[in-house]
């Protein structure tokens, strides 16, 4: 049986743009999580894995998020675009897939 990818092969390698974009999005206040879409269709596929909630295009990208309750939607989606702009040329489409209910500390709903 062939061995899977060796994580040590990636040591010192440049991170994938989708990973950098995902980290930038998750650092925006009010963003609770990334969301893979209703049927799990929003993702960037990389060797042996996928980055859910980020679909890289040429040019631009689509980002699907779950926001915390009470987060101003338009301000937060603008902040997501600004956080991602250094890494992505072209249009940056942000979709709010869900809003976490008040008082919830759980994870975002899973895609079907």
C-alpha positions as a printed NumPy array, in Angstrom:
array([[  0.   ,   0.   ,   0.   ],
       [  1.488,   3.381,  -0.964],
       [  2.379,   5.736,   1.838],
       [  0.452,   8.994,   2.208],
       [  2.045,  12.411,   1.967],
       [  4.805,  12.976,   4.484],
       [  4.084,  16.153,   6.516],
       [  7.826,  16.693,   6.851],
       [  8.032,  17.14 ,   3.069],
       [  6.248,  20.475,   3.545],
       [  8.639,  21.825,   6.179],
       [ 10.005,  25.125,   4.901],
       [  7.648,  25.116,   1.907],
       [  5.67 ,  28.226,   1.062],
       [  2.078,  27.971,   2.284],
       [ -0.627,  27.61 ,  -0.337],
       [ -2.514,  30.819,  -1.152],
       [ -5.785,  29.188,  -0.062],
       [ -4.297,  28.492,   3.39 ],
       [ -3.084,  32.09 ,   3.719],
       [ -6.479,  33.416,   2.629],
       [ -8.262,  31.118,   5.106],
       [ -6.05 ,  32.311,   7.971],
       [ -6.624,  35.962,   7.034],
       [-10.402,  35.444,   6.939],
       [-10.491,  33.65 ,  10.29 ],
       [ -8.515,  36.517,  11.871],
       [-11.269,  39.027,  11.028],
       [-13.299,  39.898,  14.151],
       [-16.817,  38.507,  13.914],
       [-15.916,  35.624,  11.599],
       [-16.629,  32.421,  13.483],
       [-15.64 ,  29.893,  10.825],
       [-15.403,  29.093,   7.129],
       [-18.317,  27.211,   5.559],
       [-18.106,  24.665,   2.738],
       [-21.539,  25.538,   1.33 ],
       [-24.824,  23.68 ,   1.455],
       [-23.467,  20.555,  -0.249],
       [-19.771,  20.996,   0.562],
       [-19.129,  22.51 ,  -2.857],
       [-17.057,  25.515,  -1.736],
       [-13.453,  24.417,  -1.384],
       [-10.002,  24.607,  -2.855],
       [ -8.551,  21.187,  -3.562],
       [ -4.883,  20.671,  -2.79 ],
       [ -2.831,  17.488,  -2.934],
       [ -4.338,  15.154,  -0.341],
       [ -6.634,  17.721,   1.264],
       [ -9.07 ,  20.57 ,   0.755],
       [ -9.517,  24.045,   2.222],
       [-13.238,  24.377,   2.943],
       [-14.933,  27.732,   2.511],
       [-12.36 ,  29.113,   0.073],
       [-12.636,  28.655,  -3.689],
       [ -9.656,  30.124,  -5.524],
       [-10.327,  31.334,  -9.064],
       [ -8.243,  33.075, -11.661],
       [ -8.71 ,  35.9  , -11.042],
       [-10.216,  36.262,  -7.58 ],
       [-11.852,  33.974,  -5.063],
       [-15.088,  33.076,  -3.306],
       [-15.196,  33.009,   0.48 ],
       [-18.065,  31.513,   2.48 ],
       [-18.257,  32.295,   6.197],
       [-20.233,  31.837,   9.39 ],
       [-20.479,  35.002,  11.477],
       [-20.93 ,  35.474,  15.206],
       [-24.305,  36.753,  16.386],
       [-24.499,  40.55 ,  16.435],
       [-21.668,  41.027,  13.956],
       [-22.42 ,  43.79 ,  11.433],
       [-22.653,  41.865,   8.162],
       [-21.628,  44.549,   5.649],
       [-18.748,  45.86 ,   7.772],
       [-17.48 ,  42.333,   8.355],
       [-17.669,  41.278,   4.711],
       [-15.789,  44.491,   3.808],
       [-13.17 ,  43.618,   6.453],
       [-12.835,  40.119,   4.973],
       [-12.21 ,  41.599,   1.513],
       [ -9.622,  44.011,   2.932],
       [ -7.844,  41.203,   4.817],
       [ -7.646,  39.041,   1.7  ],
       [ -6.796,  41.773,  -0.84 ],
       [ -2.985,  41.496,  -0.333],
       [ -3.116,  37.846,  -1.428],
       [ -5.769,  37.846,  -4.169],
       [ -6.09 ,  39.836,  -7.368],
       [ -9.486,  40.205,  -8.971],
       [-12.938,  40.01 ,  -7.423],
       [-13.381,  38.724,  -3.879],
       [-16.905,  37.404,  -3.385],
       [-17.952,  36.943,   0.247],
       [-21.049,  34.922,   1.117],
       [-22.462,  34.737,   4.632],
       [-23.728,  31.154,   4.853],
       [-24.89 ,  31.289,   8.469],
       [-24.889,  33.276,  11.695],
       [-24.114,  31.515,  14.955],
       [-27.076,  31.805,  17.377],
       [-26.702,  34.055,  20.431],
       [-24.892,  32.413,  23.327],
       [-23.64 ,  29.545,  21.191],
       [-20.018,  28.538,  21.527],
       [-20.277,  25.487,  19.292],
       [-18.825,  25.041,  15.882],
       [-20.455,  26.101,  12.659],
       [-23.093,  23.795,  11.201],
       [-21.574,  21.133,   8.995],
       [-22.32 ,  21.03 ,   5.292],
       [-24.622,  18.204,   4.244]])
